PDB file of N, CA, C and O in Angstrom:
ATOM      1  N   MET R  16      28.143 -73.135 -26.175  1.00 97.00           N
ATOM      2  CA  MET R  16      26.924 -73.638 -26.774  1.00 97.00           C
ATOM      3  C   MET R  16      26.752 -73.113 -28.193  1.00 97.00           C
ATOM      4  O   MET R  16      26.312 -73.853 -29.073  1.00 97.00           O
ATOM      5  N   LEU R  17      27.106 -71.841 -28.376  1.00 97.00           N
ATOM      6  CA  LEU R  17      26.995 -71.273 -29.721  1.00 97.00           C
ATOM      7  C   LEU R  17      27.921 -71.992 -30.690  1.00 97.00           C
ATOM      8  O   LEU R  17      27.556 -72.234 -31.847  1.00 97.00           O
ATOM      9  N   GLU R  18      29.102 -72.327 -30.223  1.00 97.00           N
ATOM     10  CA  GLU R  18      30.052 -73.047 -31.073  1.00 97.00           C
ATOM     11  C   GLU R  18      29.518 -74.445 -31.393  1.00 97.00           C
ATOM     12  O   GLU R  18      29.632 -74.907 -32.524  1.00 97.00           O
ATOM     13  N   TRP R  19      28.943 -75.107 -30.421  1.00 98.00           N
ATOM     14  CA  TRP R  19      28.372 -76.447 -30.653  1.00 98.00           C
ATOM     15  C   TRP R  19      27.245 -76.380 -31.679  1.00 98.00           C
ATOM     16  O   TRP R  19      27.136 -77.249 -32.541  1.00 98.00           O
ATOM     17  N   LEU R  20      26.406 -75.350 -31.574  1.00 98.00           N
ATOM     18  CA  LEU R  20      25.267 -75.231 -32.480  1.00 98.00           C
ATOM     19  C   LEU R  20      25.681 -74.841 -33.893  1.00 98.00           C
ATOM     20  O   LEU R  20      24.904 -74.987 -34.830  1.00 98.00           O
ATOM     21  N   LYS R  21      26.914 -74.369 -34.032  1.00 97.00           N
ATOM     22  CA  LYS R  21      27.414 -74.013 -35.362  1.00 97.00           C
ATOM     23  C   LYS R  21      27.549 -75.263 -36.236  1.00 97.00           C
ATOM     24  O   LYS R  21      27.316 -75.215 -37.439  1.00 97.00           O
ATOM     25  N   GLU R  22      27.948 -76.380 -35.628  1.00 97.00           N
ATOM     26  CA  GLU R  22      28.085 -77.654 -36.344  1.00 97.00           C
ATOM     27  C   GLU R  22      27.359 -78.752 -35.562  1.00 97.00           C
ATOM     28  O   GLU R  22      27.982 -79.598 -34.931  1.00 97.00           O
ATOM     29  N   PRO R  23      26.032 -78.740 -35.591  1.00 97.00           N
ATOM     30  CA  PRO R  23      25.278 -79.692 -34.771  1.00 97.00           C
ATOM     31  C   PRO R  23      25.527 -81.151 -35.130  1.00 97.00           C
ATOM     32  O   PRO R  23      25.533 -82.016 -34.248  1.00 97.00           O
ATOM     33  N   GLU R  24      25.764 -81.430 -36.405  1.00 97.00           N
ATOM     34  CA  GLU R  24      26.000 -82.820 -36.825  1.00 97.00           C
ATOM     35  C   GLU R  24      27.259 -83.389 -36.183  1.00 97.00           C
ATOM     36  O   GLU R  24      27.327 -84.571 -35.855  1.00 97.00           O
ATOM     37  N   VAL R  25      28.259 -82.544 -35.998  1.00 97.00           N
ATOM     38  CA  VAL R  25      29.527 -82.959 -35.396  1.00 97.00           C
ATOM     39  C   VAL R  25      29.405 -83.052 -33.883  1.00 97.00           C
ATOM     40  O   VAL R  25      29.900 -83.990 -33.258  1.00 97.00           O
ATOM     41  N   ASN R  26      28.729 -82.076 -33.284  1.00 98.00           N
ATOM     42  CA  ASN R  26      28.698 -81.957 -31.836  1.00 98.00           C
ATOM     43  C   ASN R  26      27.575 -82.711 -31.139  1.00 98.00           C
ATOM     44  O   ASN R  26      27.624 -82.899 -29.926  1.00 98.00           O
ATOM     45  N   PHE R  27      26.573 -83.141 -31.885  1.00 97.00           N
ATOM     46  CA  PHE R  27      25.450 -83.872 -31.296  1.00 97.00           C
ATOM     47  C   PHE R  27      25.143 -85.118 -32.127  1.00 97.00           C
ATOM     48  O   PHE R  27      24.049 -85.251 -32.682  1.00 97.00           O
ATOM     49  N   PRO R  28      26.088 -86.045 -32.213  1.00 96.00           N
ATOM     50  CA  PRO R  28      25.897 -87.220 -33.068  1.00 96.00           C
ATOM     51  C   PRO R  28      24.722 -88.106 -32.639  1.00 96.00           C
ATOM     52  O   PRO R  28      24.156 -88.806 -33.487  1.00 96.00           O
ATOM     53  N   ASP R  29      24.322 -88.063 -31.377  1.00 95.00           N
ATOM     54  CA  ASP R  29      23.188 -88.878 -30.935  1.00 95.00           C
ATOM     55  C   ASP R  29      21.872 -88.437 -31.565  1.00 95.00           C
ATOM     56  O   ASP R  29      20.897 -89.186 -31.549  1.00 95.00           O
ATOM     57  N   GLN R  30      21.830 -87.246 -32.125  1.00 96.00           N
ATOM     58  CA  GLN R  30      20.593 -86.741 -32.716  1.00 96.00           C
ATOM     59  C   GLN R  30      20.554 -86.909 -34.231  1.00 96.00           C
ATOM     60  O   GLN R  30      19.572 -86.562 -34.867  1.00 96.00           O
ATOM     61  N   ILE R  31      21.592 -87.455 -34.801  1.00 94.00           N
ATOM     62  CA  ILE R  31      21.666 -87.555 -36.258  1.00 94.00           C
ATOM     63  C   ILE R  31      20.464 -88.296 -36.847  1.00 94.00           C
ATOM     64  O   ILE R  31      19.907 -87.875 -37.855  1.00 94.00           O
ATOM     65  N   THR R  32      20.028 -89.381 -36.221  1.00 93.00           N
ATOM     66  CA  THR R  32      18.907 -90.146 -36.776  1.00 93.00           C
ATOM     67  C   THR R  32      17.611 -89.338 -36.768  1.00 93.00           C
ATOM     68  O   THR R  32      16.777 -89.517 -37.643  1.00 93.00           O
ATOM     69  N   ALA R  33      17.445 -88.441 -35.808  1.00 91.00           N
ATOM     70  CA  ALA R  33      16.245 -87.604 -35.748  1.00 91.00           C
ATOM     71  C   ALA R  33      16.366 -86.386 -36.663  1.00 91.00           C
ATOM     72  O   ALA R  33      15.363 -85.776 -37.014  1.00 91.00           O
ATOM     73  N   GLY R  34      17.586 -86.029 -37.025  1.00 94.00           N
ATOM     74  CA  GLY R  34      17.806 -84.881 -37.904  1.00 94.00           C
ATOM     75  C   GLY R  34      17.923 -83.572 -37.140  1.00 94.00           C
ATOM     76  O   GLY R  34      17.725 -83.518 -35.929  1.00 94.00           O
ATOM     77  N   PHE R  35      18.228 -82.525 -37.885  1.00 96.00           N
ATOM     78  CA  PHE R  35      18.464 -81.214 -37.289  1.00 96.00           C
ATOM     79  C   PHE R  35      17.586 -80.140 -37.920  1.00 96.00           C
ATOM     80  O   PHE R  35      17.911 -78.954 -37.862  1.00 96.00           O
ATOM     81  N   GLU R  36      16.478 -80.561 -38.505  1.00 95.00           N
ATOM     82  CA  GLU R  36      15.589 -79.621 -39.177  1.00 95.00           C
ATOM     83  C   GLU R  36      15.181 -78.466 -38.265  1.00 95.00           C
ATOM     84  O   GLU R  36      15.154 -77.306 -38.674  1.00 95.00           O
ATOM     85  N   HIS R  37      14.860 -78.782 -37.015  1.00 96.00           N
ATOM     86  CA  HIS R  37      14.413 -77.763 -36.061  1.00 96.00           C
ATOM     87  C   HIS R  37      15.542 -77.272 -35.166  1.00 96.00           C
ATOM     88  O   HIS R  37      15.335 -76.369 -34.367  1.00 96.00           O
ATOM     89  N   GLY R  38      16.709 -77.875 -35.261  1.00 97.00           N
ATOM     90  CA  GLY R  38      17.825 -77.526 -34.405  1.00 97.00           C
ATOM     91  C   GLY R  38      18.209 -78.698 -33.528  1.00 97.00           C
ATOM     92  O   GLY R  38      17.994 -79.859 -33.883  1.00 97.00           O
ATOM     93  N   VAL R  39      18.744 -78.391 -32.357  1.00 98.00           N
ATOM     94  CA  VAL R  39      19.216 -79.407 -31.420  1.00 98.00           C
ATOM     95  C   VAL R  39      18.296 -79.403 -30.205  1.00 98.00           C
ATOM     96  O   VAL R  39      17.978 -78.348 -29.652  1.00 98.00           O
ATOM     97  N   CYS R  40      17.893 -80.580 -29.789  1.00 96.00           N
ATOM     98  CA  CYS R  40      17.017 -80.730 -28.631  1.00 96.00           C
ATOM     99  C   CYS R  40      17.737 -80.228 -27.378  1.00 96.00           C
ATOM    100  O   CYS R  40      18.924 -80.503 -27.164  1.00 96.00           O
ATOM    101  N   VAL R  41      17.002 -79.516 -26.541  1.00 96.00           N
ATOM    102  CA  VAL R  41      17.591 -78.965 -25.325  1.00 96.00           C
ATOM    103  C   VAL R  41      18.194 -80.060 -24.451  1.00 96.00           C
ATOM    104  O   VAL R  41      19.208 -79.852 -23.787  1.00 96.00           O
ATOM    105  N   GLY R  42      17.623 -81.252 -24.479  1.00 95.00           N
ATOM    106  CA  GLY R  42      18.173 -82.369 -23.701  1.00 95.00           C
ATOM    107  C   GLY R  42      19.559 -82.768 -24.179  1.00 95.00           C
ATOM    108  O   GLY R  42      20.430 -83.123 -23.366  1.00 95.00           O
ATOM    109  N   GLN R  43      19.803 -82.698 -25.473  1.00 97.00           N
ATOM    110  CA  GLN R  43      21.124 -82.993 -26.027  1.00 97.00           C
ATOM    111  C   GLN R  43      22.140 -81.941 -25.582  1.00 97.00           C
ATOM    112  O   GLN R  43      23.276 -82.255 -25.239  1.00 97.00           O
ATOM    113  N   ILE R  44      21.708 -80.684 -25.585  1.00 98.00           N
ATOM    114  CA  ILE R  44      22.592 -79.598 -25.162  1.00 98.00           C
ATOM    115  C   ILE R  44      22.921 -79.755 -23.677  1.00 98.00           C
ATOM    116  O   ILE R  44      24.076 -79.609 -23.270  1.00 98.00           O
ATOM    117  N   GLN R  45      21.912 -80.066 -22.891  1.00 97.00           N
ATOM    118  CA  GLN R  45      22.118 -80.233 -21.454  1.00 97.00           C
ATOM    119  C   GLN R  45      23.071 -81.376 -21.163  1.00 97.00           C
ATOM    120  O   GLN R  45      23.969 -81.248 -20.336  1.00 97.00           O
ATOM    121  N   ALA R  46      22.904 -82.492 -21.864  1.00 97.00           N
ATOM    122  CA  ALA R  46      23.778 -83.647 -21.647  1.00 97.00           C
ATOM    123  C   ALA R  46      25.225 -83.304 -21.993  1.00 97.00           C
ATOM    124  O   ALA R  46      26.157 -83.664 -21.264  1.00 97.00           O
ATOM    125  N   LYS R  47      25.437 -82.588 -23.095  1.00 97.00           N
ATOM    126  CA  LYS R  47      26.796 -82.228 -23.505  1.00 97.00           C
ATOM    127  C   LYS R  47      27.420 -81.226 -22.531  1.00 97.00           C
ATOM    128  O   LYS R  47      28.607 -81.322 -22.213  1.00 97.00           O
ATOM    129  N   ALA R  48      26.617 -80.298 -22.052  1.00 97.00           N
ATOM    130  CA  ALA R  48      27.127 -79.274 -21.140  1.00 97.00           C
ATOM    131  C   ALA R  48      27.422 -79.846 -19.749  1.00 97.00           C
ATOM    132  O   ALA R  48      28.287 -79.327 -19.040  1.00 97.00           O
ATOM    133  N   GLY R  49      26.698 -80.880 -19.370  1.00 97.00           N
ATOM    134  CA  GLY R  49      26.888 -81.447 -18.043  1.00 97.00           C
ATOM    135  C   GLY R  49      26.391 -80.532 -16.933  1.00 97.00           C
ATOM    136  O   GLY R  49      26.882 -80.588 -15.807  1.00 97.00           O
ATOM    137  N   LEU R  50      25.435 -79.692 -17.267  1.00 97.00           N
ATOM    138  CA  LEU R  50      24.855 -78.761 -16.305  1.00 97.00           C
ATOM    139  C   LEU R  50      23.400 -79.124 -16.065  1.00 97.00           C
ATOM    140  O   LEU R  50      22.815 -79.898 -16.824  1.00 97.00           O
ATOM    141  N   THR R  51      22.797 -78.532 -15.061  1.00 95.00           N
ATOM    142  CA  THR R  51      21.389 -78.807 -14.793  1.00 95.00           C
ATOM    143  C   THR R  51      20.530 -78.241 -15.915  1.00 95.00           C
ATOM    144  O   THR R  51      20.934 -77.301 -16.613  1.00 95.00           O
ATOM    145  N   GLN R  52      19.338 -78.799 -16.054  1.00 91.00           N
ATOM    146  CA  GLN R  52      18.432 -78.326 -17.092  1.00 91.00           C
ATOM    147  C   GLN R  52      18.082 -76.859 -16.871  1.00 91.00           C
ATOM    148  O   GLN R  52      18.022 -76.079 -17.823  1.00 91.00           O
ATOM    149  N   SER R  53      17.895 -76.447 -15.618  1.00 94.00           N
ATOM    150  CA  SER R  53      17.539 -75.050 -15.354  1.00 94.00           C
ATOM    151  C   SER R  53      18.671 -74.100 -15.751  1.00 94.00           C
ATOM    152  O   SER R  53      18.416 -73.019 -16.292  1.00 94.00           O
ATOM    153  N   THR R  54      19.917 -74.499 -15.511  1.00 97.00           N
ATOM    154  CA  THR R  54      21.058 -73.656 -15.882  1.00 97.00           C
ATOM    155  C   THR R  54      21.155 -73.540 -17.399  1.00 97.00           C
ATOM    156  O   THR R  54      21.311 -72.442 -17.947  1.00 97.00           O
ATOM    157  N   VAL R  55      21.050 -74.660 -18.099  1.00 97.00           N
ATOM    158  CA  VAL R  55      21.116 -74.650 -19.562  1.00 97.00           C
ATOM    159  C   VAL R  55      19.956 -73.836 -20.127  1.00 97.00           C
ATOM    160  O   VAL R  55      20.152 -73.028 -21.046  1.00 97.00           O
ATOM    161  N   SER R  56      18.771 -74.009 -19.590  1.00 94.00           N
ATOM    162  CA  SER R  56      17.610 -73.251 -20.071  1.00 94.00           C
ATOM    163  C   SER R  56      17.810 -71.755 -19.881  1.00 94.00           C
ATOM    164  O   SER R  56      17.432 -70.960 -20.738  1.00 94.00           O
ATOM    165  N   GLU R  57      18.418 -71.360 -18.770  1.00 97.00           N
ATOM    166  CA  GLU R  57      18.683 -69.937 -18.530  1.00 97.00           C
ATOM    167  C   GLU R  57      19.684 -69.395 -19.546  1.00 97.00           C
ATOM    168  O   GLU R  57      19.486 -68.311 -20.110  1.00 97.00           O
ATOM    169  N   TYR R  58      20.764 -70.128 -19.790  1.00 97.00           N
ATOM    170  CA  TYR R  58      21.750 -69.704 -20.789  1.00 97.00           C
ATOM    171  C   TYR R  58      21.100 -69.576 -22.173  1.00 97.00           C
ATOM    172  O   TYR R  58      21.317 -68.593 -22.879  1.00 97.00           O
ATOM    173  N   LEU R  59      20.309 -70.570 -22.544  1.00 98.00           N
ATOM    174  CA  LEU R  59      19.657 -70.544 -23.853  1.00 98.00           C
ATOM    175  C   LEU R  59      18.662 -69.389 -23.947  1.00 98.00           C
ATOM    176  O   LEU R  59      18.548 -68.747 -24.990  1.00 98.00           O
ATOM    177  N   SER R  60      17.977 -69.104 -22.870  1.00 97.00           N
ATOM    178  CA  SER R  60      17.032 -67.991 -22.839  1.00 97.00           C
ATOM    179  C   SER R  60      17.757 -66.660 -23.064  1.00 97.00           C
ATOM    180  O   SER R  60      17.282 -65.799 -23.811  1.00 97.00           O
ATOM    181  N   ILE R  61      18.903 -66.496 -22.427  1.00 97.00           N
ATOM    182  CA  ILE R  61      19.693 -65.273 -22.613  1.00 97.00           C
ATOM    183  C   ILE R  61      20.143 -65.139 -24.065  1.00 97.00           C
ATOM    184  O   ILE R  61      20.037 -64.061 -24.671  1.00 97.00           O
ATOM    185  N   LEU R  62      20.637 -66.228 -24.629  1.00 97.00           N
ATOM    186  CA  LEU R  62      21.091 -66.202 -26.028  1.00 97.00           C
ATOM    187  C   LEU R  62      19.936 -65.926 -26.977  1.00 97.00           C
ATOM    188  O   LEU R  62      20.093 -65.235 -27.986  1.00 97.00           O
ATOM    189  N   GLN R  63      18.755 -66.454 -26.653  1.00 97.00           N
ATOM    190  CA  GLN R  63      17.591 -66.213 -27.504  1.00 97.00           C
ATOM    191  C   GLN R  63      17.147 -64.757 -27.412  1.00 97.00           C
ATOM    192  O   GLN R  63      16.849 -64.135 -28.439  1.00 97.00           O
ATOM    193  N   ARG R  64      17.113 -64.194 -26.224  1.00 97.00           N
ATOM    194  CA  ARG R  64      16.734 -62.784 -26.068  1.00 97.00           C
ATOM    195  C   ARG R  64      17.719 -61.863 -26.792  1.00 97.00           C
ATOM    196  O   ARG R  64      17.332 -60.815 -27.305  1.00 97.00           O
ATOM    197  N   ALA R  65      18.989 -62.269 -26.838  1.00 96.00           N
ATOM    198  CA  ALA R  65      20.003 -61.484 -27.547  1.00 96.00           C
ATOM    199  C   ALA R  65      19.890 -61.659 -29.066  1.00 96.00           C
ATOM    200  O   ALA R  65      20.521 -60.925 -29.821  1.00 96.00           O
ATOM    201  N   GLY R  66      19.097 -62.635 -29.507  1.00 96.00           N
ATOM    202  CA  GLY R  66      18.883 -62.851 -30.933  1.00 96.00           C
ATOM    203  C   GLY R  66      19.870 -63.798 -31.582  1.00 96.00           C
ATOM    204  O   GLY R  66      19.859 -63.969 -32.798  1.00 96.00           O
ATOM    205  N   PHE R  67      20.734 -64.447 -30.794  1.00 97.00           N
ATOM    206  CA  PHE R  67      21.753 -65.327 -31.364  1.00 97.00           C
ATOM    207  C   PHE R  67      21.262 -66.740 -31.655  1.00 97.00           C
ATOM    208  O   PHE R  67      21.898 -67.465 -32.413  1.00 97.00           O
ATOM    209  N   ILE R  68      20.161 -67.142 -31.039  1.00 98.00           N
ATOM    210  CA  ILE R  68      19.585 -68.454 -31.322  1.00 98.00           C
ATOM    211  C   ILE R  68      18.070 -68.324 -31.472  1.00 98.00           C
ATOM    212  O   ILE R  68      17.473 -67.338 -31.015  1.00 98.00           O
ATOM    213  N   GLU R  69      17.486 -69.326 -32.118  1.00 97.00           N
ATOM    214  CA  GLU R  69      16.039 -69.392 -32.296  1.00 97.00           C
ATOM    215  C   GLU R  69      15.561 -70.721 -31.745  1.00 97.00           C
ATOM    216  O   GLU R  69      16.283 -71.719 -31.800  1.00 97.00           O
ATOM    217  N   SER R  70      14.348 -70.734 -31.225  1.00 97.00           N
ATOM    218  CA  SER R  70      13.804 -71.981 -30.694  1.00 97.00           C
ATOM    219  C   SER R  70      12.570 -72.399 -31.468  1.00 97.00           C
ATOM    220  O   SER R  70      11.854 -71.559 -32.022  1.00 97.00           O
ATOM    221  N   THR R  71      12.348 -73.709 -31.498  1.00 97.00           N
ATOM    222  CA  THR R  71      11.165 -74.285 -32.114  1.00 97.00           C
ATOM    223  C   THR R  71      10.637 -75.340 -31.156  1.00 97.00           C
ATOM    224  O   THR R  71      11.391 -76.199 -30.692  1.00 97.00           O
ATOM    225  N   ARG R  72       9.353 -75.251 -30.876  1.00 96.00           N
ATOM    226  CA  ARG R  72       8.710 -76.225 -29.999  1.00 96.00           C
ATOM    227  C   ARG R  72       8.048 -77.286 -30.863  1.00 96.00           C
ATOM    228  O   ARG R  72       7.284 -76.981 -31.768  1.00 96.00           O
ATOM    229  N   VAL R  73       8.378 -78.565 -30.592  1.00 95.00           N
ATOM    230  CA  VAL R  73       7.767 -79.691 -31.297  1.00 95.00           C
ATOM    231  C   VAL R  73       7.257 -80.645 -30.223  1.00 95.00           C
ATOM    232  O   VAL R  73       8.053 -81.324 -29.566  1.00 95.00           O
ATOM    233  N   GLY R  74       5.938 -80.656 -30.031  1.00 94.00           N
ATOM    234  CA  GLY R  74       5.382 -81.465 -28.958  1.00 94.00           C
ATOM    235  C   GLY R  74       5.907 -80.979 -27.619  1.00 94.00           C
ATOM    236  O   GLY R  74       5.855 -79.800 -27.299  1.00 94.00           O
ATOM    237  N   GLN R  75       6.466 -81.890 -26.849  1.00 94.00           N
ATOM    238  CA  GLN R  75       7.003 -81.516 -25.538  1.00 94.00           C
ATOM    239  C   GLN R  75       8.459 -81.078 -25.592  1.00 94.00           C
ATOM    240  O   GLN R  75       9.040 -80.702 -24.587  1.00 94.00           O
ATOM    241  N   TRP R  76       9.070 -81.106 -26.762  1.00 93.00           N
ATOM    242  CA  TRP R  76      10.498 -80.832 -26.899  1.00 93.00           C
ATOM    243  C   TRP R  76      10.741 -79.449 -27.484  1.00 93.00           C
ATOM    244  O   TRP R  76      10.007 -78.983 -28.334  1.00 93.00           O
ATOM    245  N   THR R  77      11.815 -78.825 -27.032  1.00 95.00           N
ATOM    246  CA  THR R  77      12.239 -77.542 -27.580  1.00 95.00           C
ATOM    247  C   THR R  77      13.598 -77.728 -28.245  1.00 95.00           C
ATOM    248  O   THR R  77      14.493 -78.347 -27.682  1.00 95.00           O
ATOM    249  N   TYR R  78      13.710 -77.206 -29.461  1.00 97.00           N
ATOM    250  CA  TYR R  78      14.932 -77.314 -30.250  1.00 97.00           C
ATOM    251  C   TYR R  78      15.508 -75.924 -30.472  1.00 97.00           C
ATOM    252  O   TYR R  78      14.768 -74.952 -30.634  1.00 97.00           O
ATOM    253  N   TYR R  79      16.827 -75.852 -30.484  1.00 98.00           N
ATOM    254  CA  TYR R  79      17.518 -74.578 -30.667  1.00 98.00           C
ATOM    255  C   TYR R  79      18.492 -74.653 -31.833  1.00 98.00           C
ATOM    256  O   TYR R  79      19.139 -75.676 -32.044  1.00 98.00           O
ATOM    257  N   LYS R  80      18.577 -73.546 -32.571  1.00 97.00           N
ATOM    258  CA  LYS R  80      19.591 -73.427 -33.622  1.00 97.00           C
ATOM    259  C   LYS R  80      20.077 -71.991 -33.669  1.00 97.00           C
ATOM    260  O   LYS R  80      19.404 -71.065 -33.206  1.00 97.00           O
ATOM    261  N   ARG R  81      21.272 -71.835 -34.225  1.00 97.00           N
ATOM    262  CA  ARG R  81      21.863 -70.505 -34.342  1.00 97.00           C
ATOM    263  C   ARG R  81      21.094 -69.647 -35.335  1.00 97.00           C
ATOM    264  O   ARG R  81      20.596 -70.134 -36.335  1.00 97.00           O
ATOM    265  N   ASN R  82      21.038 -68.375 -35.049  1.00 97.00           N
ATOM    266  CA  ASN R  82      20.473 -67.397 -35.963  1.00 97.00           C
ATOM    267  C   ASN R  82      21.655 -66.788 -36.711  1.00 97.00           C
ATOM    268  O   ASN R  82      22.245 -65.803 -36.265  1.00 97.00           O
ATOM    269  N   GLU R  83      22.019 -67.401 -37.820  1.00 96.00           N
ATOM    270  CA  GLU R  83      23.223 -66.985 -38.542  1.00 96.00           C
ATOM    271  C   GLU R  83      23.151 -65.545 -39.031  1.00 96.00           C
ATOM    272  O   GLU R  83      24.174 -64.867 -39.106  1.00 96.00           O
ATOM    273  N   SER R  84      21.964 -65.055 -39.341  1.00 95.00           N
ATOM    274  CA  SER R  84      21.852 -63.665 -39.797  1.00 95.00           C
ATOM    275  C   SER R  84      22.244 -62.692 -38.687  1.00 95.00           C
ATOM    276  O   SER R  84      22.789 -61.620 -38.960  1.00 95.00           O
ATOM    277  N   ALA R  85      22.012 -63.052 -37.433  1.00 95.00           N
ATOM    278  CA  ALA R  85      22.428 -62.197 -36.312  1.00 95.00           C
ATOM    279  C   ALA R  85      23.947 -62.129 -36.226  1.00 95.00           C
ATOM    280  O   ALA R  85      24.511 -61.069 -35.938  1.00 95.00           O
ATOM    281  N   PHE R  86      24.608 -63.248 -36.492  1.00 94.00           N
ATOM    282  CA  PHE R  86      26.067 -63.253 -36.457  1.00 94.00           C
ATOM    283  C   PHE R  86      26.648 -62.461 -37.624  1.00 94.00           C
ATOM    284  O   PHE R  86      27.659 -61.777 -37.469  1.00 94.00           O
ATOM    285  N   GLU R  87      25.992 -62.527 -38.779  1.00 93.00           N
ATOM    286  CA  GLU R  87      26.437 -61.730 -39.929  1.00 93.00           C
ATOM    287  C   GLU R  87      26.297 -60.241 -39.630  1.00 93.00           C
ATOM    288  O   GLU R  87      27.197 -59.450 -39.927  1.00 93.00           O
ATOM    289  N   ALA R  88      25.181 -59.858 -39.035  1.00 93.00           N
ATOM    290  CA  ALA R  88      24.957 -58.454 -38.696  1.00 93.00           C
ATOM    291  C   ALA R  88      25.963 -57.966 -37.655  1.00 93.00           C
ATOM    292  O   ALA R  88      26.492 -56.856 -37.763  1.00 93.00           O
ATOM    293  N   LEU R  89      26.254 -58.801 -36.672  1.00 91.00           N
ATOM    294  CA  LEU R  89      27.242 -58.437 -35.659  1.00 91.00           C
ATOM    295  C   LEU R  89      28.626 -58.276 -36.279  1.00 91.00           C
ATOM    296  O   LEU R  89      29.347 -57.323 -35.972  1.00 91.00           O
ATOM    297  N   SER R  90      28.963 -59.169 -37.179  1.00 92.00           N
ATOM    298  CA  SER R  90      30.266 -59.089 -37.854  1.00 92.00           C
ATOM    299  C   SER R  90      30.376 -57.801 -38.659  1.00 92.00           C
ATOM    300  O   SER R  90      31.409 -57.115 -38.602  1.00 92.00           O
ATOM    301  N   LYS R  91      29.318 -57.438 -39.383  1.00 93.00           N
ATOM    302  CA  LYS R  91      29.329 -56.196 -40.157  1.00 93.00           C
ATOM    303  C   LYS R  91      29.447 -54.979 -39.240  1.00 93.00           C
ATOM    304  O   LYS R  91      30.172 -54.029 -39.541  1.00 93.00           O
ATOM    305  N   LEU R  92      28.748 -55.014 -38.125  1.00 91.00           N
ATOM    306  CA  LEU R  92      28.788 -53.912 -37.182  1.00 91.00           C
ATOM    307  C   LEU R  92      30.200 -53.733 -36.635  1.00 91.00           C
ATOM    308  O   LEU R  92      30.718 -52.614 -36.562  1.00 91.00           O
ATOM    309  N   ILE R  93      30.834 -54.825 -36.281  1.00 93.00           N
ATOM    310  CA  ILE R  93      32.197 -54.766 -35.766  1.00 93.00           C
ATOM    311  C   ILE R  93      33.149 -54.238 -36.826  1.00 93.00           C
ATOM    312  O   ILE R  93      33.988 -53.372 -36.558  1.00 93.00           O
ATOM    313  N   GLN R  94      33.023 -54.751 -38.046  1.00 92.00           N
ATOM    314  CA  GLN R  94      33.915 -54.325 -39.134  1.00 92.00           C
ATOM    315  C   GLN R  94      33.752 -52.837 -39.439  1.00 92.00           C
ATOM    316  O   GLN R  94      34.728 -52.152 -39.721  1.00 92.00           O
ATOM    317  N   ASN R  95      32.521 -52.352 -39.382  1.00 91.00           N
ATOM    318  CA  ASN R  95      32.254 -50.947 -39.675  1.00 91.00           C
ATOM    319  C   ASN R  95      32.773 -50.010 -38.589  1.00 91.00           C
ATOM    320  O   ASN R  95      32.970 -48.822 -38.843  1.00 91.00           O
ATOM    321  N   ASN R  96      32.970 -50.532 -37.405  1.00 83.00           N
ATOM    322  CA  ASN R  96      33.422 -49.691 -36.292  1.00 83.00           C
ATOM    323  C   ASN R  96      34.913 -49.835 -35.994  1.00 83.00           C
ATOM    324  O   ASN R  96      35.391 -49.303 -35.004  1.00 83.00           O
ATOM    325  N   LEU R  97      35.624 -50.556 -36.830  1.00 75.00           N
ATOM    326  CA  LEU R  97      37.074 -50.690 -36.632  1.00 75.00           C
ATOM    327  C   LEU R  97      37.833 -49.557 -37.267  1.00 75.00           C
ATOM    328  O   LEU R  97      37.533 -48.941 -38.169  1.00 75.00           O
TER     329      LEU R  97
END
């Protein structure tokens, strides 16, 4: 999921007309994953608690996008500990 969210335009072409300002709709992620909504929501919740993704609620829909600054910080941490 993190890899898909890295390039949402490529991985979620059905959402292109709506845009990616807020991220990718959870329904799009669920459809691509082929898993139940509860399973996808649990995975996304774990990633959000870890700080790797951010969510935005728009009406009844929740959108997710990567928190790129978290990945930069993780990369620096790894590099500093090598």
